[in-house]
PDB file of C-alpha atoms and ligand atoms in Angstrom:
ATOM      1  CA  UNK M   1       0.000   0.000   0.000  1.00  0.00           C
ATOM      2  CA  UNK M   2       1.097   3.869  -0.765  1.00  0.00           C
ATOM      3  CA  UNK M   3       2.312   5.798   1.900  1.00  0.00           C
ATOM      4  CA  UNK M   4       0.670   9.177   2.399  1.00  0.00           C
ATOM      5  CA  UNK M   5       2.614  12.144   1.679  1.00  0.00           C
ATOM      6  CA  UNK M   6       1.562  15.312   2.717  1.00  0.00           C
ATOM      7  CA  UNK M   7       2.837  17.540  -0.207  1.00  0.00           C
ATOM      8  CA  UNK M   8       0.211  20.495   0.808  1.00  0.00           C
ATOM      9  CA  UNK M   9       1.632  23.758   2.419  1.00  0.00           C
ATOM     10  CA  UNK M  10       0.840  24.003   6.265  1.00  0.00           C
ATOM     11  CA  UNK M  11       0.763  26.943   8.360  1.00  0.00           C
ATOM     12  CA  UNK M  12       2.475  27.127  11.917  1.00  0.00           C
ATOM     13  CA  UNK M  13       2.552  30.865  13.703  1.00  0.00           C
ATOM     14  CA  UNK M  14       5.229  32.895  13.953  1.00  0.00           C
ATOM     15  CA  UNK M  15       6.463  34.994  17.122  1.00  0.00           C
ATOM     16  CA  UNK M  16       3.874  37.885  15.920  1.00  0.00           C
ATOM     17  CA  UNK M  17       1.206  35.467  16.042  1.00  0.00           C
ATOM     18  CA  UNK M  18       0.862  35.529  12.185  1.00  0.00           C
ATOM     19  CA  UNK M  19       0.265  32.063  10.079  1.00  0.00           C
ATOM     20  CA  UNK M  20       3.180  31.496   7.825  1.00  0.00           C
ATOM     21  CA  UNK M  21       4.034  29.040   5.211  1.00  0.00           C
ATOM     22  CA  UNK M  22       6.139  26.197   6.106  1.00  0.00           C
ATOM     23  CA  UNK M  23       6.550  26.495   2.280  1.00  0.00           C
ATOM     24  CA  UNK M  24       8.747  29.908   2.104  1.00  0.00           C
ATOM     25  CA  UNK M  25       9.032  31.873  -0.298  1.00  0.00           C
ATOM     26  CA  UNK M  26      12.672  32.784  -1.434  1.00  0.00           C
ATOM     27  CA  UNK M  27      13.646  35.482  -4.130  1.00  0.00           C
ATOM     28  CA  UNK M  28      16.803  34.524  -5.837  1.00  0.00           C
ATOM     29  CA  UNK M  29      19.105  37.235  -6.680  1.00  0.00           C
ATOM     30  CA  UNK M  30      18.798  38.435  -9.828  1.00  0.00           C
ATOM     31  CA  UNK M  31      22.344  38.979 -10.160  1.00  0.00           C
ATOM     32  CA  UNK M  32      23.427  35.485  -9.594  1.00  0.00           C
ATOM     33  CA  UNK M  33      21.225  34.013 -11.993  1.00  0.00           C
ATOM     34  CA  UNK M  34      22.290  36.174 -15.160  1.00  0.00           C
ATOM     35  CA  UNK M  35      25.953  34.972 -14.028  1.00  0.00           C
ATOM     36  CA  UNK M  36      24.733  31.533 -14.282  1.00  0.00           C
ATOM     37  CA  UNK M  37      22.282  32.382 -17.230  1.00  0.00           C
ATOM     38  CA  UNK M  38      19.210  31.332 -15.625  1.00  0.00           C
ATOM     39  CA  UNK M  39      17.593  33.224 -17.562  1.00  0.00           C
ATOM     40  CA  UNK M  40      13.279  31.831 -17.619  1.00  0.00           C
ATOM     41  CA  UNK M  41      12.553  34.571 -15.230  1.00  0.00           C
ATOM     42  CA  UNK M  42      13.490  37.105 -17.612  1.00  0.00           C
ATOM     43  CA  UNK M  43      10.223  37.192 -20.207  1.00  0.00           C
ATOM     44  CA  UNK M  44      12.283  40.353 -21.597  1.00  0.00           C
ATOM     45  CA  UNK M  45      15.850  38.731 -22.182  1.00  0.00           C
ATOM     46  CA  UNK M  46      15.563  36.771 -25.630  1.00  0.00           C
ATOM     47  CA  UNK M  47      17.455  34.170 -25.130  1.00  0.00           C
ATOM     48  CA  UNK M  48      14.587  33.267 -22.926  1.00  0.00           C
ATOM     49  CA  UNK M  49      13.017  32.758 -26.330  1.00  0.00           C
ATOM     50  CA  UNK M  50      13.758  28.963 -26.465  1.00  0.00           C
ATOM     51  CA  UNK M  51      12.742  27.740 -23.252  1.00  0.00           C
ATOM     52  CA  UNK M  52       9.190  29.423 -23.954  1.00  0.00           C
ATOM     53  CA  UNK M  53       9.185  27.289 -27.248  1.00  0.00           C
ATOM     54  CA  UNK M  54      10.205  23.970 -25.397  1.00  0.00           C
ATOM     55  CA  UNK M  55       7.475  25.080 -22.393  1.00  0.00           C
ATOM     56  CA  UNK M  56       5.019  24.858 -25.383  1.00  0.00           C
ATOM     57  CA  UNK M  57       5.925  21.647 -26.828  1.00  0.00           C
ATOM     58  CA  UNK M  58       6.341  20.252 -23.185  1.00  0.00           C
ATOM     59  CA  UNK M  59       2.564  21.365 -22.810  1.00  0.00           C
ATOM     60  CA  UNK M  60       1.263  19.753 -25.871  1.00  0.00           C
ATOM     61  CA  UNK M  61       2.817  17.080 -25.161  1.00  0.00           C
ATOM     62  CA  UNK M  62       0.881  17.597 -21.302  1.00  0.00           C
ATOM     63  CA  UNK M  63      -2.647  18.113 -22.551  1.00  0.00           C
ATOM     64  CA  UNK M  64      -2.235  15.447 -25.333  1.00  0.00           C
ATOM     65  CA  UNK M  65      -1.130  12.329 -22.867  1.00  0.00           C
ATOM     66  CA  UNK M  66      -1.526  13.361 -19.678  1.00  0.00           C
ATOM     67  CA  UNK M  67       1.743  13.038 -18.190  1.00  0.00           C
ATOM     68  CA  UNK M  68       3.079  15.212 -16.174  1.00  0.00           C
ATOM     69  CA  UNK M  69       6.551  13.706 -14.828  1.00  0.00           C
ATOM     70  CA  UNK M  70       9.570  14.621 -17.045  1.00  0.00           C
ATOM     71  CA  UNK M  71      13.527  13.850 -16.662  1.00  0.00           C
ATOM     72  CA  UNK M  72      16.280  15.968 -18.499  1.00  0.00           C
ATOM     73  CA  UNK M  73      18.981  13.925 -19.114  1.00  0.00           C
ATOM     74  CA  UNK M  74      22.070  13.774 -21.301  1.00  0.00           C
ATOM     75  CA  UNK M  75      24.698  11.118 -21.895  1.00  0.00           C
ATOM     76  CA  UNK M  76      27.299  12.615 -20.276  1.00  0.00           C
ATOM     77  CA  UNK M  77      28.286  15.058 -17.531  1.00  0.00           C
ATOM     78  CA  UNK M  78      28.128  18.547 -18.202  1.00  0.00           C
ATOM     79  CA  UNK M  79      26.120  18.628 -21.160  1.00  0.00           C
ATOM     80  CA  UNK M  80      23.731  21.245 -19.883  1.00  0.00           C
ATOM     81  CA  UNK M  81      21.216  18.757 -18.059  1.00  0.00           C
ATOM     82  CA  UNK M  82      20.518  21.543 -14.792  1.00  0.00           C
ATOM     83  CA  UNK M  83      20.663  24.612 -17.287  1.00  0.00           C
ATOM     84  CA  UNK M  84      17.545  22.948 -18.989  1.00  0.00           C
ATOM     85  CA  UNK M  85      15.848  22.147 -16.347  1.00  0.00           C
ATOM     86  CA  UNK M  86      16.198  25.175 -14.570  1.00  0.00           C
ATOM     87  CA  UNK M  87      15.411  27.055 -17.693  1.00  0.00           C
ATOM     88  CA  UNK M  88      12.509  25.158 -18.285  1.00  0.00           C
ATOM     89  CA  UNK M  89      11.104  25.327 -15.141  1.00  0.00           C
ATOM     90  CA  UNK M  90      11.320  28.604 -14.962  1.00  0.00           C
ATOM     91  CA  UNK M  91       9.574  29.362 -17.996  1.00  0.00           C
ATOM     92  CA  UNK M  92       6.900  26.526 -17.385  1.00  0.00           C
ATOM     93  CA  UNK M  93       6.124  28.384 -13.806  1.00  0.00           C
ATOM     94  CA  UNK M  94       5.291  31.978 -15.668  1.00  0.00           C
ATOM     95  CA  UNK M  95       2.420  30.068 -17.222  1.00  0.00           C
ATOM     96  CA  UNK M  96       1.164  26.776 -14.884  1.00  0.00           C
ATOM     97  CA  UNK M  97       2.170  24.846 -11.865  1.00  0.00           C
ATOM     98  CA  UNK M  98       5.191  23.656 -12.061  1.00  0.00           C
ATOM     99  CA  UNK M  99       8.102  21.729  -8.936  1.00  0.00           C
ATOM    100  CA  UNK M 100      12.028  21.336 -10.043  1.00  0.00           C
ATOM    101  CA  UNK M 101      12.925  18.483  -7.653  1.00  0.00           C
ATOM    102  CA  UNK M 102      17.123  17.378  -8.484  1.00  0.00           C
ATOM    103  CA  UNK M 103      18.019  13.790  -8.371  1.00  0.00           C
ATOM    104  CA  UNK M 104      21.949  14.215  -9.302  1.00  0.00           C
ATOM    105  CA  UNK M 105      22.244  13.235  -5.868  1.00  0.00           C
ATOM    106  CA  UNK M 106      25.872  12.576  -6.728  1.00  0.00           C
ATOM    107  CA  UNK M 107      26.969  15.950  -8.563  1.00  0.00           C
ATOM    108  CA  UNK M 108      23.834  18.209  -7.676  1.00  0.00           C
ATOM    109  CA  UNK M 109      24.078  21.702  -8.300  1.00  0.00           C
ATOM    110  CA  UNK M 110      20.264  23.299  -8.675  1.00  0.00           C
ATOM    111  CA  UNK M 111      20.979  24.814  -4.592  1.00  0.00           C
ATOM    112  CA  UNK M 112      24.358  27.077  -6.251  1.00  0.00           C
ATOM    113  CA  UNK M 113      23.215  27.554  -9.438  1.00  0.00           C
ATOM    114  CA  UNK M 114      19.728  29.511  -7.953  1.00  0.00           C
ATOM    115  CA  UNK M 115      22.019  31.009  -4.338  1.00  0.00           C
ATOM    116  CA  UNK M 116      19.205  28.951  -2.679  1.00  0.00           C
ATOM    117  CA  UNK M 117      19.852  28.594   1.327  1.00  0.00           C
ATOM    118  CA  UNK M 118      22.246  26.037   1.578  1.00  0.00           C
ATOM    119  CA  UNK M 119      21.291  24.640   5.442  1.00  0.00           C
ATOM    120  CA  UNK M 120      16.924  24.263   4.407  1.00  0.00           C
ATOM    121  CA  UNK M 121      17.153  20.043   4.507  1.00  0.00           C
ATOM    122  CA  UNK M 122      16.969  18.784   0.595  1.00  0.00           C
ATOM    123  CA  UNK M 123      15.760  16.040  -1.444  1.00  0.00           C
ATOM    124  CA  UNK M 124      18.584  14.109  -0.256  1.00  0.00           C
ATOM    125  CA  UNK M 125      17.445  13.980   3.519  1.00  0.00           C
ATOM    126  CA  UNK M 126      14.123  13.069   2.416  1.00  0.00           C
ATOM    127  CA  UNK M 127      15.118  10.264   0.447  1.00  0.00           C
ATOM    128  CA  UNK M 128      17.243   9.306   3.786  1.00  0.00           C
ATOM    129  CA  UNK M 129      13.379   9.629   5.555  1.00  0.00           C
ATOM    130  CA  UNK M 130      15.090  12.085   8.149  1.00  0.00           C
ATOM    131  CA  UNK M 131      11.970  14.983   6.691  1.00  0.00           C
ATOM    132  CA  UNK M 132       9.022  15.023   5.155  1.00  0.00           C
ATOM    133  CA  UNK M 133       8.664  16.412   1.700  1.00  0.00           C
ATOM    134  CA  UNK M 134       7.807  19.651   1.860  1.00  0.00           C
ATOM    135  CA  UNK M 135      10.026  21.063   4.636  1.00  0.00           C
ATOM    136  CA  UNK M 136      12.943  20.558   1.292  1.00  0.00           C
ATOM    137  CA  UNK M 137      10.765  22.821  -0.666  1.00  0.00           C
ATOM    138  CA  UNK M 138      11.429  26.915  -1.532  1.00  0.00           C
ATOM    139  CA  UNK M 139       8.803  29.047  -3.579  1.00  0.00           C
ATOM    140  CA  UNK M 140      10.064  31.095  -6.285  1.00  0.00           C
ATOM    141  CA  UNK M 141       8.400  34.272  -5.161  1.00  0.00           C
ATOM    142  CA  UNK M 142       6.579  36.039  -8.256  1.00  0.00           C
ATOM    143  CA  UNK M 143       6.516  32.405  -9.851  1.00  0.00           C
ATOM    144  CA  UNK M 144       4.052  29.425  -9.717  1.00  0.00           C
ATOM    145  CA  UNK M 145       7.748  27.079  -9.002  1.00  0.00           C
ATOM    146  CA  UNK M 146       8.570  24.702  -6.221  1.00  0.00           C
ATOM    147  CA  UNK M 147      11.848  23.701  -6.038  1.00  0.00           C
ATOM    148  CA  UNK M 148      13.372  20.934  -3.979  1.00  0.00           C
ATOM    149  CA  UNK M 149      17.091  20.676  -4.812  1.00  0.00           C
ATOM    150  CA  UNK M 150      19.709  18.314  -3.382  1.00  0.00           C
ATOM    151  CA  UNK M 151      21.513  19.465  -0.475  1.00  0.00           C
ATOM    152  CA  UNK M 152      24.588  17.183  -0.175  1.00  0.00           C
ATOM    153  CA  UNK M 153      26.333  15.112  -2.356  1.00  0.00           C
ATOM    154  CA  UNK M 154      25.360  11.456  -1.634  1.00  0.00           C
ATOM    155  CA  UNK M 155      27.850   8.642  -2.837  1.00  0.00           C
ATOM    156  CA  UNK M 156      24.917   6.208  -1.447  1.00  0.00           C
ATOM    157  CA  UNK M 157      22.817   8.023  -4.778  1.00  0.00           C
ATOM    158  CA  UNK M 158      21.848   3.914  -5.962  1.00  0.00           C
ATOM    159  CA  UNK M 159      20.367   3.622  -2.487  1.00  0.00           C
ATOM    160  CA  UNK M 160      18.679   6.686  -1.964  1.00  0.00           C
ATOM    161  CA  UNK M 161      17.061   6.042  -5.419  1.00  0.00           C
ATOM    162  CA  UNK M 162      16.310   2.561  -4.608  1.00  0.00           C
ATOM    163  CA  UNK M 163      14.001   3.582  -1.394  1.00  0.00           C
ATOM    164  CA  UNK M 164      10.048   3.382  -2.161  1.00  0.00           C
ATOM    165  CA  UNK M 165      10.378   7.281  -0.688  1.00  0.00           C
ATOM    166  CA  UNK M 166      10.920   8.390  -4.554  1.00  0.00           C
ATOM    167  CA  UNK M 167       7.930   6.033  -6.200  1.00  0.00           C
ATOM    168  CA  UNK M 168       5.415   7.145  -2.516  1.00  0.00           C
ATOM    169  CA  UNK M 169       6.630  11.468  -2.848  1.00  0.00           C
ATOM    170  CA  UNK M 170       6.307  11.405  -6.856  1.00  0.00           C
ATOM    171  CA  UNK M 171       2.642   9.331  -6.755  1.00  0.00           C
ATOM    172  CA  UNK M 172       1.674  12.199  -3.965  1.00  0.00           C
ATOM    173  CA  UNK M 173       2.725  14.674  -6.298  1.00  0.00           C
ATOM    174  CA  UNK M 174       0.613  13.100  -9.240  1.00  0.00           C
ATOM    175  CA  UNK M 175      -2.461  13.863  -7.043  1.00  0.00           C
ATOM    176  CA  UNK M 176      -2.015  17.679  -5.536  1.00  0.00           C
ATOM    177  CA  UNK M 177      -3.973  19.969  -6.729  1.00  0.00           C
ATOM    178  CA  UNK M 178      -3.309  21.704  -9.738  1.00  0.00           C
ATOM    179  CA  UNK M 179      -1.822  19.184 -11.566  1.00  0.00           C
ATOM    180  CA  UNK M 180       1.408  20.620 -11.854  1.00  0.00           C
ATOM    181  CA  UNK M 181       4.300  19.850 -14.609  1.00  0.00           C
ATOM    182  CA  UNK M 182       6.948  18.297 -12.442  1.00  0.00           C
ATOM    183  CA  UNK M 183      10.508  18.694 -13.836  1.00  0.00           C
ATOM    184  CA  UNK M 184      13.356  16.352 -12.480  1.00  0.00           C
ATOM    185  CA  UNK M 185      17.575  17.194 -13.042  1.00  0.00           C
ATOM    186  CA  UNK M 186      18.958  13.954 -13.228  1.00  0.00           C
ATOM    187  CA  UNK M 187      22.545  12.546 -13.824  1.00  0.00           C
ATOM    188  CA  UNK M 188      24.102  11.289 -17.043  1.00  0.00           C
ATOM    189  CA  UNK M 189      22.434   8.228 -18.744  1.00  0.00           C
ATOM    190  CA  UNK M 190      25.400   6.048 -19.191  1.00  0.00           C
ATOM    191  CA  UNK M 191      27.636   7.295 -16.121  1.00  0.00           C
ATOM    192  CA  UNK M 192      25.673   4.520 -13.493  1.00  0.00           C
ATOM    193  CA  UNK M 193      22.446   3.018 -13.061  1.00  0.00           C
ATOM    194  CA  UNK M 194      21.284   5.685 -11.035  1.00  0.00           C
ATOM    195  CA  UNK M 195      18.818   7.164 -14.298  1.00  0.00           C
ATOM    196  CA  UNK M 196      17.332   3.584 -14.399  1.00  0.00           C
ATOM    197  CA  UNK M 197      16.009   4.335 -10.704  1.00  0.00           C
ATOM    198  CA  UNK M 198      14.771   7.611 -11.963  1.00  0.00           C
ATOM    199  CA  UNK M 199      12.560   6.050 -15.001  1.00  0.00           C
ATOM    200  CA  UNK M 200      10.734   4.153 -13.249  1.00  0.00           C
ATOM    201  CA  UNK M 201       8.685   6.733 -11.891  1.00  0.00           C
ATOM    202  CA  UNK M 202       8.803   9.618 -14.895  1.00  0.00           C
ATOM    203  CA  UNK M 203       6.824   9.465 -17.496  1.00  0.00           C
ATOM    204  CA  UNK M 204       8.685  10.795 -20.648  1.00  0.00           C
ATOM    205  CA  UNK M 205      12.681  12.455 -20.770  1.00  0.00           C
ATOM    206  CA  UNK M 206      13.885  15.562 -22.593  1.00  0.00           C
ATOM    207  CA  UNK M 207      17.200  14.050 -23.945  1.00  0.00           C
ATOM    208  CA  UNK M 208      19.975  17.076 -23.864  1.00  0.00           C
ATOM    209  CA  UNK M 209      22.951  16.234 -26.416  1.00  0.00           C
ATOM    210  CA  UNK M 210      25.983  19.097 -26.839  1.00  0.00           C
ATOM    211  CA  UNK M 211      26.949  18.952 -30.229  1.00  0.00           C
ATOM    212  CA  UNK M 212      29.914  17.348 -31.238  1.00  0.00           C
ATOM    213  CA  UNK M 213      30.297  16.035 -27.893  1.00  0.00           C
ATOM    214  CA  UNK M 214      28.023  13.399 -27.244  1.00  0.00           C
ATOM    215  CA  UNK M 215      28.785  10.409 -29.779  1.00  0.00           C
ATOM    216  CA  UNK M 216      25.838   8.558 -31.709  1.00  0.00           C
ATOM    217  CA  UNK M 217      26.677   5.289 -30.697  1.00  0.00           C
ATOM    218  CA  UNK M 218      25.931   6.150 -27.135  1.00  0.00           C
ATOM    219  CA  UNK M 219      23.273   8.055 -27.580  1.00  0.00           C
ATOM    220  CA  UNK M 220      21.658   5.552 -29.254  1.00  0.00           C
ATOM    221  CA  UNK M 221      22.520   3.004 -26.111  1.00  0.00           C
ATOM    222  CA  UNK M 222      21.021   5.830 -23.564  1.00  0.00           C
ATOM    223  CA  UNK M 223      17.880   5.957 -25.687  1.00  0.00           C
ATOM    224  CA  UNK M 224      17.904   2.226 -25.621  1.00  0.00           C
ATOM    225  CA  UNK M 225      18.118   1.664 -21.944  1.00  0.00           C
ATOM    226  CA  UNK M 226      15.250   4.246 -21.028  1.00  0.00           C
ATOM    227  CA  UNK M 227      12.924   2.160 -22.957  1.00  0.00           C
ATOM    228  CA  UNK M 228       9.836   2.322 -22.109  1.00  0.00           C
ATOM    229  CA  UNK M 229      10.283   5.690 -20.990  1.00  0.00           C
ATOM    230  CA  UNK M 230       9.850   7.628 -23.987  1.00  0.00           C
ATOM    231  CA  UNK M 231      12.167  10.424 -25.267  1.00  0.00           C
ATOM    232  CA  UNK M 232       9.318  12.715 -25.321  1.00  0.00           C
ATOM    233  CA  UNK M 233      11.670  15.749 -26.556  1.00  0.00           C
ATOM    234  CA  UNK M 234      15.671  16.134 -27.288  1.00  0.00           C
ATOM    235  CA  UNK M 235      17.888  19.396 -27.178  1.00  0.00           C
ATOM    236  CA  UNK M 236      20.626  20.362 -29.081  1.00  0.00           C
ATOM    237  CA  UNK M 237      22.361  22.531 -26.633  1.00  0.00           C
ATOM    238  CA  UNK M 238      25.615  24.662 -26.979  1.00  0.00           C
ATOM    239  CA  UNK M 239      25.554  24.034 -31.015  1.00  0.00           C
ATOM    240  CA  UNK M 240      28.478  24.861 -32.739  1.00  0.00           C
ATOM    241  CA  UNK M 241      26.733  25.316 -35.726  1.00  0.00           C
ATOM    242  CA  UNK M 242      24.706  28.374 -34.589  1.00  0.00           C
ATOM    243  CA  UNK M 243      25.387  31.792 -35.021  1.00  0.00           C
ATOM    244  CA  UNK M 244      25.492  32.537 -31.637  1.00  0.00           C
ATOM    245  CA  UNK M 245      27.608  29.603 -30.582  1.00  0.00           C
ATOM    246  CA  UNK M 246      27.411  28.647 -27.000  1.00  0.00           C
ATOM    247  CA  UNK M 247      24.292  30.433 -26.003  1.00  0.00           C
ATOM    248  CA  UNK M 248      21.886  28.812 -28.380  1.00  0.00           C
ATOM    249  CA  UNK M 249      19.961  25.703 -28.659  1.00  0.00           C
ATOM    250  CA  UNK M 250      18.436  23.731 -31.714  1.00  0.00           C
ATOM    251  CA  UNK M 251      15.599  21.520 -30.507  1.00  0.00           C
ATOM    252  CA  UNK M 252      13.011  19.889 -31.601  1.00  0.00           C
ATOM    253  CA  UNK M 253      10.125  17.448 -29.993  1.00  0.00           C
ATOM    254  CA  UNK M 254       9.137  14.222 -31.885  1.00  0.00           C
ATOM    255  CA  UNK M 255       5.870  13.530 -32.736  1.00  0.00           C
ATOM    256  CA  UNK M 256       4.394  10.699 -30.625  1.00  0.00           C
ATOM    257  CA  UNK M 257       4.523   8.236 -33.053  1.00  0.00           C
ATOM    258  CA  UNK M 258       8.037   8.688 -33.317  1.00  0.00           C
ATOM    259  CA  UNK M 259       9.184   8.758 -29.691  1.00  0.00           C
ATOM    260  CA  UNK M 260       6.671   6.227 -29.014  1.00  0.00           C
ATOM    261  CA  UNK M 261       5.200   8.435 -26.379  1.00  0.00           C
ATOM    262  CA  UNK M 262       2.597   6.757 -24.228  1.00  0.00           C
TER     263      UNK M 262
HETATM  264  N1  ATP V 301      23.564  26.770 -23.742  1.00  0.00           N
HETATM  265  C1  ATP V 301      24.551  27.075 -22.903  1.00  0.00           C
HETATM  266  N2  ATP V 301      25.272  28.185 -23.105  1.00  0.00           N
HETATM  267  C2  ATP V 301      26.281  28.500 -22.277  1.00  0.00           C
HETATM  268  N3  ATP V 301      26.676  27.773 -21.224  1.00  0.00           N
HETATM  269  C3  ATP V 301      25.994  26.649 -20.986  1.00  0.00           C
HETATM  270  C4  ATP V 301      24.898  26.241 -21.801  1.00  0.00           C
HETATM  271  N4  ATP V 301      24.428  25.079 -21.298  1.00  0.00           N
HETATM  272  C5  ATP V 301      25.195  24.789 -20.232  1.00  0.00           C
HETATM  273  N5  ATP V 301      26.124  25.719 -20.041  1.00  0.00           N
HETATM  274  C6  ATP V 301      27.148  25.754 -18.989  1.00  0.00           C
HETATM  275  O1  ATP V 301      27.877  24.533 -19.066  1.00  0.00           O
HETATM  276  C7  ATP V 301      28.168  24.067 -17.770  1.00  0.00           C
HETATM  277  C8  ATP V 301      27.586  22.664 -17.618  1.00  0.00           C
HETATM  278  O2  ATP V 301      26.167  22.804 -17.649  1.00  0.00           O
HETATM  279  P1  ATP V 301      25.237  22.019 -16.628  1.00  0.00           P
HETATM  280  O3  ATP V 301      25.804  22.049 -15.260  1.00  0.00           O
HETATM  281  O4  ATP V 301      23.871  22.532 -16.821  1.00  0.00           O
HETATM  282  O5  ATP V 301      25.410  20.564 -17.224  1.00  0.00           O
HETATM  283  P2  ATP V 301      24.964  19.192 -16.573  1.00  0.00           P
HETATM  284  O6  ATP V 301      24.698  18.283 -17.707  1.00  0.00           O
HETATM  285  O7  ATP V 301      23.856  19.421 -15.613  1.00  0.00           O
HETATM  286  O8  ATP V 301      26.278  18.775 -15.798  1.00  0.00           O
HETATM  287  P3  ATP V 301      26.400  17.594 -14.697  1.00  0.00           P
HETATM  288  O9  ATP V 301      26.432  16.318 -15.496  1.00  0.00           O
HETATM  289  O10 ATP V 301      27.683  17.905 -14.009  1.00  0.00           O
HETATM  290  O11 ATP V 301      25.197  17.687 -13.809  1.00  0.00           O
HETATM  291  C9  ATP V 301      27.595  25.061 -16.786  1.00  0.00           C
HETATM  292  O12 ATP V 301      28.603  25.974 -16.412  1.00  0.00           O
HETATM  293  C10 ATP V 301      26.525  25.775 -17.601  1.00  0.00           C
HETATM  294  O13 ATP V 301      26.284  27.093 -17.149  1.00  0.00           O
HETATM  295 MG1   MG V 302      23.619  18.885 -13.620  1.00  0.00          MG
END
């Protein structure tokens, strides 16, 4: 049986008597993110422009199955797997309901790359069972985002992954209301087994691959070992090819058919 998990905000008081959300709220500094060009805030900055085309092909794809639950992943390290998804996220959140939650347990990086606080508990200590969900959650003030991001590295990432916590929080998170997109950072495909923990409970992956870096071959083999999880989308991120070199992006979404989409 399904544990409960009680994903909903709560109130407690504060010293002035006031209710206040156990959720907080936390304004990232604007700063910060244009140094590490997070940039789906921004609705004026145009390379925002992409990630508002991706947010519309991730919605199709929303409103035409039904799922909800999406990985970004890339073959390797450092292909740009935590600038999508923060991206994304970002830009998803101007426009619906939509929780980041980071399970690169072993190289995270969401906490630094928004300045959140570093000492809130994380994903990681709920996966250990040491807090309940939503006490690793922030609110993106201004912006209909959740984040819960990773706190430590965890060398135990195969375990953590392993524990029914991850199938119990993300069947929870199916049900609250709102139905909101949910957006997971994950680690390389090929690197360990620790993305084959993740698939089982996602329901489609937005496949990152840096041009001229990540070989066919084993893209083909990452595509491969997802199955069934479909490729729902794919990224072509820092392309050499494109005018603007490193700050530009081809992508494209496959038809259903073709990613064999559920
Ligand atoms: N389109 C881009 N333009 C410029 N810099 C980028 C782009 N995408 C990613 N980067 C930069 O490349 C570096 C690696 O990106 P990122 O951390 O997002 O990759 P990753 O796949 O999540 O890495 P890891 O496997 O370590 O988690 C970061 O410094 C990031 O800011
Ligand atoms: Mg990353």
């Amino acid at each position: 049986m399904q544990a409960e998990i009680d994903t909903a905000p709560v109130v407690r008081l504060n010293r002035a008597n006031e209710d206040v959300p156990v959720m907080p709220d936390y304004s990232p500094d604007r700063d910060l993110l244009a140094a590490n060009l997070v940039v789906g805030f921004e609705p004026m900055n145009e390379r925002v422009h992409p990630f508002f085309n991706m947010r519309s092909q991730l919605l199709r794809a929303v409103h035409s199955s039904g799922k909800r639950v999406f990985g970004v992943t890339s073959v390797q390290p450092g292909n740009g797997k935590t600038h999508i998804s923060i991206n994304l996220a970002a830009a998803l959140s101007r426009i619906y309901p939509t929780i980041l939650i980071e399970l690169d347990l072993r190289r995270p990086s969401v906490g630094n790359r928004l300045g959140l606080p570093q000492l809130q508990p994380g994903m990681d200590d709920y996966l250990m069972g040491t807090v309940p969900w939503r006490e690793t959650c922030l609110r993106i003030h201004g912006f209909d985002l959740t984040v819960s991001r990773v706190r430590d590295p965890r060398d135990n990432a195969e375990e953590l992954l392993a524990s029914p916590r991850l199938p119990d929080l993300i069947a929870s998170l199916r049900g609250i209301e709102g139905s909101p997109v949910i957006i997971v950072d994950t680690p390389p495909a090929l690197v360990n087994d620790d993305l084959m923990l993740i698939s089982r409970v996602i329901d489609g992956v937005v496949m990152v691959v840096q041009e001229a870096r990540t070989p066919k071959r084993a893209l083909l083999d990452a595509i491969n070992s997802l199955n069934p999880t479909p490729i729902v989308g794919s990224v072509l991120n820092m392309s050499i090819s494109s005018p603007q070199q490193h700050h530009d992006y081809g992508y494209y979404y496959m038809p259903p058919e073709r990613s064999g989409a559920r």
